[in-house]
Amino acid sequence: MTELMMLTSVLDRAVAADESMPCKKDPELWFAESPADVEHAKLLCQECPVRAQCLAGAMDRAEPWGVWGGELFVSGAIVARKRPRGRPRKNEIAA
């Protein structure tokens, strides 16, 4: 059995066994448009017992978007914060 299949199996068993996981109560919150809702979802992930497995699985699957394992994915990459809709910045800020 490959490592990914084992991880998926562990995550599937954990999800099936624990319906009290925060993502089970309001799944749409993990794909919210509002930056405040996204931050709330990330906060709820912090105490999840399968957080590390969820994040690893999302990285392996190259999830295109949403909150996975307490991290925000946008276009398949982890980003720190979700920007609100609106006009883009006139000048890019150097990192």
PDB file of C-alpha atoms in Angstrom:
ATOM      1  CA  MET A   1       0.000   0.000   0.000  1.00  0.00           C
ATOM      2  CA  THR A   2       1.454   3.369  -0.968  1.00  0.00           C
ATOM      3  CA  GLU A   3       2.025   6.120   1.549  1.00  0.00           C
ATOM      4  CA  LEU A   4      -0.703   8.296  -0.018  1.00  0.00           C
ATOM      5  CA  MET A   5      -3.226   5.466   0.133  1.00  0.00           C
ATOM      6  CA  MET A   6      -2.344   4.858   3.782  1.00  0.00           C
ATOM      7  CA  LEU A   7      -2.759   8.577   4.570  1.00  0.00           C
ATOM      8  CA  THR A   8      -6.099   8.683   2.758  1.00  0.00           C
ATOM      9  CA  SER A   9      -7.243   5.615   4.649  1.00  0.00           C
ATOM     10  CA  VAL A  10      -6.249   7.125   8.006  1.00  0.00           C
ATOM     11  CA  LEU A  11      -8.016  10.391   7.172  1.00  0.00           C
ATOM     12  CA  ASP A  12     -11.146   8.581   5.946  1.00  0.00           C
ATOM     13  CA  ARG A  13     -11.346   6.545   9.154  1.00  0.00           C
ATOM     14  CA  ALA A  14     -10.846   9.642  11.304  1.00  0.00           C
ATOM     15  CA  VAL A  15     -13.535  11.562   9.437  1.00  0.00           C
ATOM     16  CA  ALA A  16     -15.989   8.678   9.630  1.00  0.00           C
ATOM     17  CA  ALA A  17     -15.312   8.186  13.334  1.00  0.00           C
ATOM     18  CA  ASP A  18     -15.509  11.817  14.409  1.00  0.00           C
ATOM     19  CA  GLU A  19     -18.536  13.718  13.159  1.00  0.00           C
ATOM     20  CA  SER A  20     -17.704  16.536  15.600  1.00  0.00           C
ATOM     21  CA  MET A  21     -14.858  17.787  13.408  1.00  0.00           C
ATOM     22  CA  PRO A  22     -15.383  21.487  12.640  1.00  0.00           C
ATOM     23  CA  CYS A  23     -15.386  20.994   8.857  1.00  0.00           C
ATOM     24  CA  LYS A  24     -18.316  18.587   9.202  1.00  0.00           C
ATOM     25  CA  LYS A  25     -20.553  21.210  10.837  1.00  0.00           C
ATOM     26  CA  ASP A  26     -20.364  23.892   8.117  1.00  0.00           C
ATOM     27  CA  PRO A  27     -18.360  22.617   5.111  1.00  0.00           C
ATOM     28  CA  GLU A  28     -18.995  25.742   3.034  1.00  0.00           C
ATOM     29  CA  LEU A  29     -17.025  27.841   5.537  1.00  0.00           C
ATOM     30  CA  TRP A  30     -13.821  26.177   4.281  1.00  0.00           C
ATOM     31  CA  PHE A  31     -14.482  27.548   0.787  1.00  0.00           C
ATOM     32  CA  ALA A  32     -15.763  31.003   1.787  1.00  0.00           C
ATOM     33  CA  GLU A  33     -15.323  34.176  -0.235  1.00  0.00           C
ATOM     34  CA  SER A  34     -15.077  36.479   2.792  1.00  0.00           C
ATOM     35  CA  PRO A  35     -11.571  36.909   4.233  1.00  0.00           C
ATOM     36  CA  ALA A  36     -13.075  36.986   7.744  1.00  0.00           C
ATOM     37  CA  ASP A  37     -14.819  33.637   7.175  1.00  0.00           C
ATOM     38  CA  VAL A  38     -11.609  32.117   5.817  1.00  0.00           C
ATOM     39  CA  GLU A  39      -9.709  33.241   8.924  1.00  0.00           C
ATOM     40  CA  HIS A  40     -12.460  31.751  11.095  1.00  0.00           C
ATOM     41  CA  ALA A  41     -12.141  28.403   9.285  1.00  0.00           C
ATOM     42  CA  LYS A  42      -8.358  28.444   9.739  1.00  0.00           C
ATOM     43  CA  LEU A  43      -8.835  29.115  13.455  1.00  0.00           C
ATOM     44  CA  LEU A  44     -11.270  26.209  13.818  1.00  0.00           C
ATOM     45  CA  CYS A  45      -8.716  23.887  12.184  1.00  0.00           C
ATOM     46  CA  GLN A  46      -6.131  24.554  14.896  1.00  0.00           C
ATOM     47  CA  GLU A  47      -7.668  22.054  17.350  1.00  0.00           C
ATOM     48  CA  CYS A  48      -8.611  19.390  14.774  1.00  0.00           C
ATOM     49  CA  PRO A  49      -7.129  15.957  15.523  1.00  0.00           C
ATOM     50  CA  VAL A  50      -6.389  15.249  11.837  1.00  0.00           C
ATOM     51  CA  ARG A  51      -5.054  18.687  10.910  1.00  0.00           C
ATOM     52  CA  ALA A  52      -1.606  17.469   9.838  1.00  0.00           C
ATOM     53  CA  GLN A  53      -3.033  14.615   7.749  1.00  0.00           C
ATOM     54  CA  CYS A  54      -5.565  16.960   6.138  1.00  0.00           C
ATOM     55  CA  LEU A  55      -2.837  19.437   5.169  1.00  0.00           C
ATOM     56  CA  ALA A  56      -0.540  16.698   3.850  1.00  0.00           C
ATOM     57  CA  GLY A  57      -3.350  15.213   1.794  1.00  0.00           C
ATOM     58  CA  ALA A  58      -4.276  18.599   0.332  1.00  0.00           C
ATOM     59  CA  MET A  59      -0.664  19.223  -0.632  1.00  0.00           C
ATOM     60  CA  ASP A  60      -0.377  15.765  -2.227  1.00  0.00           C
ATOM     61  CA  ARG A  61      -3.601  16.327  -4.188  1.00  0.00           C
ATOM     62  CA  ALA A  62      -2.590  19.903  -5.096  1.00  0.00           C
ATOM     63  CA  GLU A  63      -5.958  21.231  -3.922  1.00  0.00           C
ATOM     64  CA  PRO A  64      -6.815  24.275  -6.021  1.00  0.00           C
ATOM     65  CA  TRP A  65      -8.511  26.301  -3.278  1.00  0.00           C
ATOM     66  CA  GLY A  66     -10.058  26.301   0.176  1.00  0.00           C
ATOM     67  CA  VAL A  67      -8.863  25.889   3.750  1.00  0.00           C
ATOM     68  CA  TRP A  68      -7.155  22.545   4.356  1.00  0.00           C
ATOM     69  CA  GLY A  69      -5.346  21.637   7.565  1.00  0.00           C
ATOM     70  CA  GLY A  70      -5.492  25.229   8.778  1.00  0.00           C
ATOM     71  CA  GLU A  71      -3.880  26.679   5.641  1.00  0.00           C
ATOM     72  CA  LEU A  72      -5.453  28.613   2.782  1.00  0.00           C
ATOM     73  CA  PHE A  73      -4.902  27.297  -0.737  1.00  0.00           C
ATOM     74  CA  VAL A  74      -5.344  29.638  -3.706  1.00  0.00           C
ATOM     75  CA  SER A  75      -4.553  28.339  -7.191  1.00  0.00           C
ATOM     76  CA  GLY A  76      -2.888  25.296  -5.624  1.00  0.00           C
ATOM     77  CA  ALA A  77      -0.473  27.272  -3.425  1.00  0.00           C
ATOM     78  CA  ILE A  78      -0.594  28.089   0.280  1.00  0.00           C
ATOM     79  CA  VAL A  79      -1.139  31.799   0.921  1.00  0.00           C
ATOM     80  CA  ALA A  80      -1.135  33.677   4.218  1.00  0.00           C
ATOM     81  CA  ARG A  81      -4.302  35.745   3.767  1.00  0.00           C
ATOM     82  CA  LYS A  82      -7.225  35.994   1.393  1.00  0.00           C
ATOM     83  CA  ARG A  83      -7.536  39.387  -0.252  1.00  0.00           C
ATOM     84  CA  PRO A  84     -11.021  40.840  -0.506  1.00  0.00           C
ATOM     85  CA  ARG A  85     -12.588  41.339  -3.915  1.00  0.00           C
ATOM     86  CA  GLY A  86     -11.982  44.673  -5.557  1.00  0.00           C
ATOM     87  CA  ARG A  87      -9.425  46.571  -7.507  1.00  0.00           C
ATOM     88  CA  PRO A  88      -5.866  45.250  -7.525  1.00  0.00           C
ATOM     89  CA  ARG A  89      -3.139  47.381  -6.014  1.00  0.00           C
ATOM     90  CA  LYS A  90      -1.683  50.061  -8.281  1.00  0.00           C
ATOM     91  CA  ASN A  91       1.840  49.244  -7.140  1.00  0.00           C
ATOM     92  CA  GLU A  92       3.102  45.884  -6.020  1.00  0.00           C
ATOM     93  CA  ILE A  93       4.630  46.013  -2.562  1.00  0.00           C
ATOM     94  CA  ALA A  94       8.104  44.462  -2.412  1.00  0.00           C
ATOM     95  CA  ALA A  95       8.337  41.577   0.033  1.00  0.00           C
TER      96      ALA A  95
END
